[in-house]
Coordinates of C-alpha atoms in Angstrom, one line a residue:
M1 CA 3.8 -31.8 -25.0
T2 CA 0.6 -30.2 -23.7
H3 CA -1.7 -29.1 -26.5
I4 CA -3.7 -26.0 -25.5
T5 CA -6.4 -24.3 -27.5
V6 CA -8.0 -21.0 -26.7
S7 CA -11.3 -20.1 -28.4
G8 CA -13.8 -17.3 -27.9
V9 CA -17.5 -18.1 -27.1
A10 CA -19.5 -16.3 -29.8
G11 CA -23.2 -15.7 -29.8
M12 CA -23.7 -14.5 -26.3
P13 CA -26.3 -11.7 -26.0
E14 CA -25.9 -8.4 -24.2
V15 CA -25.9 -9.1 -20.5
A16 CA -28.3 -7.1 -18.3
P17 CA -28.8 -6.9 -14.5
G18 CA -30.3 -10.2 -13.2
D19 CA -29.1 -12.3 -16.1
D20 CA -27.8 -15.8 -15.3
I21 CA -24.4 -16.0 -16.9
A22 CA -24.2 -19.7 -16.5
L23 CA -27.4 -20.1 -18.4
L24 CA -26.3 -17.8 -21.2
L25 CA -23.0 -19.8 -21.4
A26 CA -24.7 -23.1 -21.4
E27 CA -26.8 -22.0 -24.4
A28 CA -23.9 -20.4 -26.2
A29 CA -21.3 -23.2 -25.6
P30 CA -23.2 -26.5 -25.1
A31 CA -20.1 -28.5 -26.1
L32 CA -18.1 -27.6 -23.0
E33 CA -16.0 -30.6 -21.7
D34 CA -14.6 -31.7 -18.4
G35 CA -11.3 -29.9 -17.7
D36 CA -12.2 -26.8 -19.7
I37 CA -11.4 -23.4 -18.1
L38 CA -13.6 -20.5 -18.9
V39 CA -12.2 -17.0 -18.8
V40 CA -15.1 -14.6 -18.2
T41 CA -14.5 -10.9 -18.5
S42 CA -15.6 -9.1 -15.3
K43 CA -17.7 -6.6 -17.3
I44 CA -20.5 -9.1 -17.9
V45 CA -20.3 -10.3 -14.4
S46 CA -20.7 -6.7 -13.1
K47 CA -23.6 -6.1 -15.5
A48 CA -25.4 -9.3 -14.4
E49 CA -24.9 -8.3 -10.7
G50 CA -26.1 -4.8 -11.2
R51 CA -22.8 -3.2 -10.5
I52 CA -23.7 -0.2 -12.8
R53 CA -23.6 3.4 -11.8
R54 CA -25.1 6.3 -13.8
S55 CA -24.2 10.0 -13.8
G56 CA -26.2 10.8 -10.7
A57 CA -23.5 10.5 -8.1
G58 CA -23.3 6.9 -7.2
E59 CA -26.9 6.0 -8.1
A60 CA -27.4 2.5 -9.3
W61 CA -29.2 1.6 -12.5
N62 CA -31.3 -1.5 -11.7
G63 CA -32.1 -2.4 -15.3
G64 CA -35.6 -1.0 -15.5
G65 CA -36.2 0.5 -18.9
A66 CA -33.3 1.6 -21.1
P67 CA -30.0 2.6 -19.6
P68 CA -29.7 6.3 -18.8
H69 CA -28.2 8.6 -21.5
D70 CA -27.5 11.6 -19.3
H71 CA -24.2 12.2 -21.2
P72 CA -23.0 11.7 -24.7
P73 CA -20.6 8.9 -25.4
A74 CA -17.1 9.7 -24.2
P75 CA -14.7 10.7 -27.0
A76 CA -12.3 8.1 -28.2
G77 CA -8.8 8.5 -26.8
D78 CA -5.8 6.8 -25.3
A79 CA -7.2 4.9 -22.3
T80 CA -3.9 3.2 -21.7
A81 CA -2.5 5.6 -19.2
A82 CA -5.5 5.2 -16.9
G83 CA -6.3 1.7 -18.0
R84 CA -9.9 2.7 -18.3
G85 CA -12.3 4.6 -20.7
A86 CA -13.4 8.2 -20.0
P87 CA -16.8 8.3 -18.4
P88 CA -18.7 11.4 -17.4
R89 CA -16.5 13.1 -14.8
D90 CA -19.1 13.3 -12.0
S91 CA -20.0 9.7 -12.3
R92 CA -16.4 8.5 -12.5
T93 CA -15.3 10.5 -9.5
A94 CA -18.2 9.3 -7.3
A95 CA -17.7 5.7 -8.4
I96 CA -14.0 5.8 -7.8
E97 CA -14.4 7.2 -4.4
E98 CA -17.0 4.5 -3.6
E99 CA -14.6 1.7 -4.6
T100 CA -11.3 3.1 -3.3
Q101 CA -9.8 1.9 0.0
R102 CA -6.7 3.9 -0.4
V103 CA -5.1 6.0 -3.2
V104 CA -1.7 4.7 -4.2
A105 CA -0.8 7.3 -6.8
R106 CA -2.4 10.2 -8.6
R107 CA -1.2 12.1 -11.6
G108 CA -3.7 14.6 -13.2
D109 CA -7.0 12.7 -13.6
T110 CA -5.3 9.3 -13.4
V111 CA -5.8 7.6 -10.1
I112 CA -4.2 4.3 -9.1
A113 CA -6.1 2.9 -6.1
Q114 CA -6.5 -0.1 -4.0
T115 CA -10.0 -1.6 -3.9
R116 CA -11.6 -3.4 -0.9
H117 CA -10.6 -6.6 -2.7
G118 CA -7.0 -5.7 -2.3
F119 CA -6.4 -5.0 -6.0
V120 CA -4.2 -2.1 -7.0
M121 CA -5.4 -0.8 -10.3
A122 CA -6.3 2.3 -12.3
A123 CA -9.5 4.1 -11.2
A124 CA -10.2 1.4 -8.6
G125 CA -11.5 -0.8 -11.3
V126 CA -14.2 1.6 -12.4
D127 CA -14.7 1.2 -16.2
A128 CA -16.6 3.1 -18.8
S129 CA -15.9 0.8 -21.8
N130 CA -18.4 -1.7 -23.2
T131 CA -21.2 -0.1 -21.2
A132 CA -24.0 2.2 -22.1
P133 CA -23.1 5.9 -22.5
G134 CA -23.6 7.7 -19.2
T135 CA -22.9 4.6 -17.1
V136 CA -19.8 3.1 -15.5
L137 CA -19.2 -0.4 -14.3
L138 CA -17.8 -1.3 -10.9
L139 CA -15.9 -4.6 -10.2
P140 CA -18.0 -7.5 -8.9
E141 CA -18.5 -7.4 -5.1
D142 CA -16.8 -10.8 -4.7
P143 CA -15.2 -12.1 -7.9
D144 CA -14.4 -15.5 -6.4
A145 CA -18.0 -16.0 -5.4
S146 CA -19.1 -14.9 -8.9
A147 CA -16.8 -17.5 -10.4
S148 CA -18.2 -20.2 -8.1
R149 CA -21.8 -19.4 -9.1
I150 CA -21.0 -19.7 -12.8
R151 CA -19.1 -22.9 -12.3
R152 CA -22.0 -24.5 -10.3
G153 CA -24.5 -23.3 -12.8
L154 CA -22.6 -24.9 -15.7
R155 CA -22.2 -28.2 -13.8
D156 CA -26.0 -28.2 -13.0
R157 CA -27.0 -27.5 -16.6
L158 CA -24.3 -29.3 -18.7
G159 CA -23.0 -31.8 -16.2
V160 CA -19.4 -30.7 -16.8
R161 CA -16.5 -30.1 -14.3
V162 CA -14.9 -26.9 -15.4
G163 CA -12.8 -24.1 -14.0
V164 CA -13.9 -20.5 -14.1
I165 CA -11.7 -17.4 -14.0
V166 CA -13.1 -13.9 -13.8
S167 CA -10.6 -11.6 -15.5
D168 CA -10.1 -7.8 -15.7
T169 CA -7.6 -5.5 -17.4
F170 CA -4.6 -4.2 -15.4
G171 CA -1.8 -1.9 -16.2
R172 CA 1.7 -2.9 -14.9
P173 CA 4.5 -0.9 -13.2
W174 CA 7.5 -0.5 -15.4
R175 CA 5.8 -1.9 -18.5
H176 CA 3.7 -0.3 -21.3
G177 CA 0.4 -1.8 -22.2
L178 CA -2.4 -3.6 -20.5
T179 CA -3.1 -7.3 -19.9
D180 CA -5.8 -9.4 -18.4
V181 CA -5.3 -11.0 -15.0
A182 CA -7.5 -13.1 -12.8
I183 CA -9.5 -11.2 -10.2
G184 CA -11.7 -14.2 -9.3
A185 CA -11.4 -18.0 -9.8
S186 CA -13.2 -21.2 -8.9
G187 CA -12.1 -24.7 -9.6
V188 CA -8.7 -23.6 -10.8
R189 CA -5.4 -23.9 -9.1
P190 CA -4.3 -20.2 -9.1
L191 CA -0.6 -20.7 -8.2
D192 CA 2.1 -23.2 -8.9
D193 CA 4.7 -23.1 -6.1
L194 CA 8.0 -24.4 -7.5
R195 CA 10.0 -23.4 -4.5
G196 CA 12.2 -26.3 -3.2
G197 CA 12.5 -27.8 -6.7
A198 CA 15.4 -27.4 -9.2
D199 CA 15.7 -26.3 -12.7
A200 CA 17.2 -28.3 -15.6
Y201 CA 20.7 -27.5 -14.5
G202 CA 20.1 -28.5 -10.9
N203 CA 19.9 -24.9 -9.6
P204 CA 17.5 -24.6 -6.6
L205 CA 14.3 -22.6 -7.1
N206 CA 13.9 -20.4 -4.1
A207 CA 11.4 -17.8 -5.2
T208 CA 9.5 -19.2 -8.2
V209 CA 5.7 -19.1 -7.7
V210 CA 3.9 -19.1 -11.1
A211 CA 0.6 -17.1 -11.4
L212 CA -1.2 -19.8 -13.3
A213 CA -4.6 -18.1 -13.2
D214 CA -3.1 -14.8 -14.5
E215 CA -1.4 -16.6 -17.4
I216 CA -4.7 -18.3 -18.3
A217 CA -6.6 -15.0 -18.1
A218 CA -4.1 -13.3 -20.4
A219 CA -4.3 -16.2 -22.9
G220 CA -8.1 -16.0 -22.8
D221 CA -8.0 -12.3 -23.6
L222 CA -6.2 -13.1 -26.9
A223 CA -9.3 -14.9 -28.0
K224 CA -11.8 -12.4 -26.5
G225 CA -10.1 -9.1 -27.4
K226 CA -11.1 -5.7 -26.3
L227 CA -13.3 -4.7 -29.3
S228 CA -14.7 -8.0 -30.6
G229 CA -17.7 -8.2 -28.4
V230 CA -16.7 -11.7 -27.2
P231 CA -16.7 -11.7 -23.4
V232 CA -15.8 -15.3 -22.7
A233 CA -13.0 -17.6 -23.8
V234 CA -12.6 -21.4 -23.4
V235 CA -9.1 -22.7 -22.6
R236 CA -8.8 -26.4 -23.3
G237 CA -5.9 -28.7 -22.5
L238 CA -5.2 -27.6 -18.9
G239 CA -7.5 -30.1 -17.2
G240 CA -4.8 -30.9 -14.7
L241 CA -5.3 -27.5 -13.2
V242 CA -9.1 -27.9 -12.7
T243 CA -10.0 -28.9 -9.2
G244 CA -12.9 -30.7 -7.6
E245 CA -13.4 -28.0 -5.0
D246 CA -13.7 -24.2 -5.5
G247 CA -10.2 -23.8 -4.2
P248 CA -8.5 -20.6 -2.8
G249 CA -9.8 -18.4 -5.6
G250 CA -8.3 -15.3 -7.0
R251 CA -7.7 -13.8 -3.6
A252 CA -4.6 -16.1 -3.3
L253 CA -3.0 -13.9 -6.0
V254 CA -3.2 -10.8 -3.9
R255 CA 0.1 -10.2 -2.1
P256 CA -0.3 -9.5 1.7
A257 CA 0.7 -6.0 2.7
D258 CA 3.6 -7.2 4.9
E259 CA 5.2 -9.0 1.8
D260 CA 4.7 -6.1 -0.6
M261 CA 8.0 -4.3 -1.2
F262 CA 6.2 -1.7 -3.4
R263 CA 3.2 -1.1 -1.2
Y264 CA 3.5 2.6 -0.8
G265 CA 2.7 4.7 -3.9
S266 CA 3.5 8.4 -4.3
A267 CA 0.2 9.4 -2.8
D268 CA 0.4 7.6 0.5
V269 CA 4.1 7.2 1.2
V270 CA 4.1 10.1 3.6
F271 CA 1.0 8.8 5.4
A272 CA 2.8 5.4 5.8
R273 CA 4.8 7.0 8.6
R274 CA 3.0 6.2 11.9
T275 CA 4.1 6.5 15.5
I276 CA 4.6 2.9 16.7
R277 CA 4.9 2.3 20.4
E278 CA 4.9 -1.5 20.6
F279 CA 7.4 -3.6 18.7
S280 CA 7.8 -7.3 18.0
G281 CA 10.9 -9.3 18.8
R282 CA 12.2 -9.3 15.2
E283 CA 15.6 -7.9 14.7
V284 CA 16.1 -4.7 12.7
D285 CA 18.3 -4.9 9.6
P286 CA 21.0 -2.2 10.1
A287 CA 21.2 -1.8 6.4
A288 CA 17.6 -0.6 6.3
V289 CA 18.3 2.0 8.9
R290 CA 21.3 3.2 6.9
R291 CA 19.1 3.6 3.9
A292 CA 16.8 5.7 6.0
V293 CA 19.8 7.9 7.0
A294 CA 20.6 8.3 3.3
A295 CA 17.0 9.6 2.8
A296 CA 17.4 11.9 5.8
I297 CA 20.4 13.7 4.4
A298 CA 18.5 14.4 1.2
A299 CA 16.5 17.1 3.1
P300 CA 17.0 20.8 2.4
A301 CA 19.4 22.8 4.6
P302 CA 20.5 26.4 4.7
H303 CA 23.7 27.7 3.1
H304 CA 24.4 24.3 1.4
T305 CA 25.2 22.8 4.8
T306 CA 24.8 19.3 6.1
P307 CA 23.5 19.8 9.7
W308 CA 22.4 16.2 10.3
R309 CA 24.3 13.5 12.3
F310 CA 22.7 10.2 13.4
V311 CA 24.0 8.0 16.2
L312 CA 22.9 4.4 15.6
L313 CA 22.6 2.4 18.8
E314 CA 22.8 -1.2 17.6
T315 CA 23.8 -3.1 20.7
P316 CA 21.7 -3.7 23.8
R317 CA 24.5 -2.4 26.0
A318 CA 24.7 1.0 24.2
R319 CA 20.9 1.4 24.4
T320 CA 20.7 0.4 28.1
E321 CA 23.6 2.7 29.1
L322 CA 22.0 5.7 27.4
L323 CA 18.5 5.1 28.7
D324 CA 19.6 4.4 32.2
A325 CA 21.6 7.7 32.3
M326 CA 18.7 9.6 30.8
R327 CA 16.2 8.1 33.3
D328 CA 18.5 9.1 36.2
A329 CA 18.7 12.7 34.8
W330 CA 15.0 12.9 34.3
I331 CA 14.2 11.6 37.8
A332 CA 16.6 14.2 39.3
D333 CA 14.9 17.0 37.3
L334 CA 11.4 15.9 38.3
R335 CA 12.4 15.7 42.0
S336 CA 13.9 19.2 41.8
D337 CA 10.6 20.4 40.4
G338 CA 8.7 18.9 43.3
F339 CA 6.9 16.0 41.6
S340 CA 5.8 13.1 43.9
E341 CA 7.5 9.7 43.5
E342 CA 4.2 8.3 42.2
S343 CA 4.0 11.0 39.5
I344 CA 7.7 10.5 38.7
A345 CA 7.2 6.8 38.2
R346 CA 4.2 7.4 35.9
R347 CA 6.2 9.9 33.8
I348 CA 9.2 7.6 33.6
R349 CA 7.0 4.8 32.2
R350 CA 6.4 7.0 29.1
G351 CA 10.0 6.2 28.1
D352 CA 9.2 2.5 27.8
V353 CA 8.8 2.9 24.0
L354 CA 12.5 3.6 23.8
R355 CA 13.5 0.9 26.3
N356 CA 11.4 -1.8 24.5
A357 CA 12.6 -1.0 21.0
P358 CA 15.2 -3.3 19.5
Y359 CA 17.0 -0.4 17.8
L360 CA 17.5 3.3 18.7
A361 CA 18.8 6.2 16.6
V362 CA 19.7 9.6 18.0
P363 CA 19.5 12.4 15.4
C364 CA 21.8 15.3 16.2
L365 CA 22.1 18.9 14.9
V366 CA 25.4 20.5 14.1
M367 CA 25.8 24.1 13.2
D368 CA 28.8 23.7 10.8
G369 CA 28.5 26.4 8.1
S370 CA 26.2 28.6 10.1
H371 CA 26.6 32.4 10.0
T372 CA 27.3 34.6 13.0
Y373 CA 25.7 38.0 13.0
G374 CA 26.1 41.1 15.1
D375 CA 22.8 40.9 16.9
E376 CA 21.0 38.1 18.8
R377 CA 17.8 38.3 16.8
R378 CA 19.6 37.3 13.6
N379 CA 21.6 34.6 15.4
A380 CA 18.5 33.1 16.9
A381 CA 16.9 33.0 13.4
E382 CA 20.0 31.4 12.1
R383 CA 19.7 28.6 14.6
E384 CA 16.0 28.2 13.9
M385 CA 16.8 27.6 10.2
F386 CA 19.2 24.8 11.2
V387 CA 16.6 23.3 13.6
V388 CA 14.0 23.3 10.9
A389 CA 16.5 21.6 8.5
T390 CA 17.2 18.9 11.1
G391 CA 13.5 18.3 11.5
A392 CA 13.1 17.9 7.8
G393 CA 15.9 15.3 7.9
V394 CA 14.2 13.5 10.8
Q395 CA 11.0 13.4 8.9
N396 CA 12.7 11.9 5.8
F397 CA 14.3 9.4 8.1
L398 CA 10.9 8.3 9.6
V399 CA 9.2 8.1 6.3
Q400 CA 12.0 5.9 4.8
L401 CA 11.8 3.6 7.8
A402 CA 8.1 3.1 7.0
V403 CA 9.0 2.4 3.4
E404 CA 11.5 -0.2 4.7
G405 CA 8.6 -1.9 6.6
L406 CA 9.8 -0.6 10.0
G407 CA 7.9 1.2 12.6
S408 CA 9.2 4.2 14.6
A409 CA 8.5 6.7 17.3
W410 CA 10.3 10.0 17.7
V411 CA 10.7 10.9 21.4
S412 CA 12.1 14.3 22.4
S413 CA 13.6 13.2 25.7
T414 CA 17.2 13.6 24.8
M415 CA 16.6 17.3 24.4
F416 CA 16.1 17.6 28.1
C417 CA 19.5 16.1 29.0
R418 CA 21.8 16.9 26.1
E419 CA 25.0 16.9 28.2
V420 CA 24.2 13.5 29.6
V421 CA 23.6 12.1 26.1
R422 CA 26.8 13.6 24.7
E423 CA 28.8 12.1 27.6
V424 CA 27.4 8.6 27.5
L425 CA 27.7 8.4 23.7
G426 CA 31.0 10.1 23.5
L427 CA 29.8 12.8 21.2
P428 CA 31.6 16.1 20.3
G429 CA 30.4 19.1 22.2
D430 CA 28.8 20.7 19.1
W431 CA 26.6 17.7 18.4
D432 CA 23.1 18.7 19.7
P433 CA 20.9 15.6 20.3
M434 CA 17.4 16.3 18.9
G435 CA 15.4 13.5 20.5
A436 CA 15.6 9.7 20.0
V437 CA 13.9 7.4 17.5
A438 CA 12.7 4.0 18.5
V439 CA 12.9 1.6 15.6
G440 CA 11.4 -1.9 15.2
H441 CA 8.9 -4.1 13.5
P442 CA 5.4 -3.1 14.7
A443 CA 3.8 -5.7 17.0
A444 CA 0.4 -4.9 15.6
P445 CA -1.1 -2.8 12.8
P446 CA -1.3 0.9 13.9
K447 CA -4.7 2.3 15.0
D448 CA -6.5 4.5 12.6
R449 CA -5.6 8.2 12.7
P450 CA -8.2 10.6 14.1
P451 CA -9.7 12.4 11.1
R452 CA -8.1 15.7 10.2
D453 CA -9.4 18.2 7.6
A454 CA -6.5 20.0 5.9
A455 CA -8.7 23.0 5.6
D456 CA -8.4 23.5 9.3
F457 CA -4.7 24.0 9.0
Y458 CA -4.2 26.7 6.3
V459 CA -5.4 30.2 5.5
T460 CA -5.4 31.9 2.1
R461 CA -4.6 35.5 1.4

């Protein structure tokens, strides 16, 4: 049985910008042994690297003189919801914006954001605890590199082969409370991939990858604590996890976006919908499209009606027959309008996004439950209400496809040849095709959207 001990490193001084953490550790823990793993809280790494911001929006404190005291200390309170202390608001806001790559969720003043490192955490890792009043700490620029520097410094000064983990506090979805995880690592095997093995009963392990570095970070925090002033712990007894090389580091623990089933938070799920025009050859899971239909029919509609119908074209034959018939109808229309053959060919190529997609859906409007009035103005308004409701359903459909990891492009072409679409697909006469949706796995990441300022699109009265 492996015997593991976890002990805090006492006696370390307050860390300031420019300090050498390896030197401070060598003086505080000269009895380190080969195979030890040090868990170093990211706060002292951030301080040593000058990752400190004061109340002046985004200004750095470089360590000259005393830390600024522009604001009184933040009052004590429950920091669990945000996972952070409560720094001066202007400093906190500027620092979070500086560190945020994307906002995942927001509720009141609590922001869950992805950092440039790929971490998804409260306040983008900006922390106001264990730092001078009026200042906040940012995460280290490169936690893996920070861990490597500490490791090399200890080897040079003490001649020991150790592993180093830089840890920080994370909240967790679906669980109360905070725990420390590894945001950087050097000389430590971060993951233990057990896939392909079997458990004690012979059952195959198909998805078991153990986050060793996170487990060690959490164990180290038991010895460090949040209020004890002990920023480093030594874990002894896991020498088999210490490697000769720096290794893949903490970045190996960050799940790639295309493997993240929970990537989209409440703040960015709508923006996940993008128009995708090039698809890979991967097949589309029909069940995913059906889940998108379920989201579509959750849209609002007038008179408690259900005006949405979706025709799902899951076979190549069905898609080809529809697109060929639509192409012929479109060519006939363009010729009757006097377009040249060259211009017609160019316009027809715009429909390639539908032809190249591995899956098509045709949303249709039905007017079941609509009211008939005595004048055309009110009847026209009635139809407009149903068209708007169908559009809301299509938007839900597109957003859910994005949540499912699928790309899509809504193309309006069926609206120009509705009779042809109804005939080819064998639809009832009261089903009104409202475009077609190309569905598939994106062949490449979408391009950045052109910037839009919401203020350009509303007026107030």
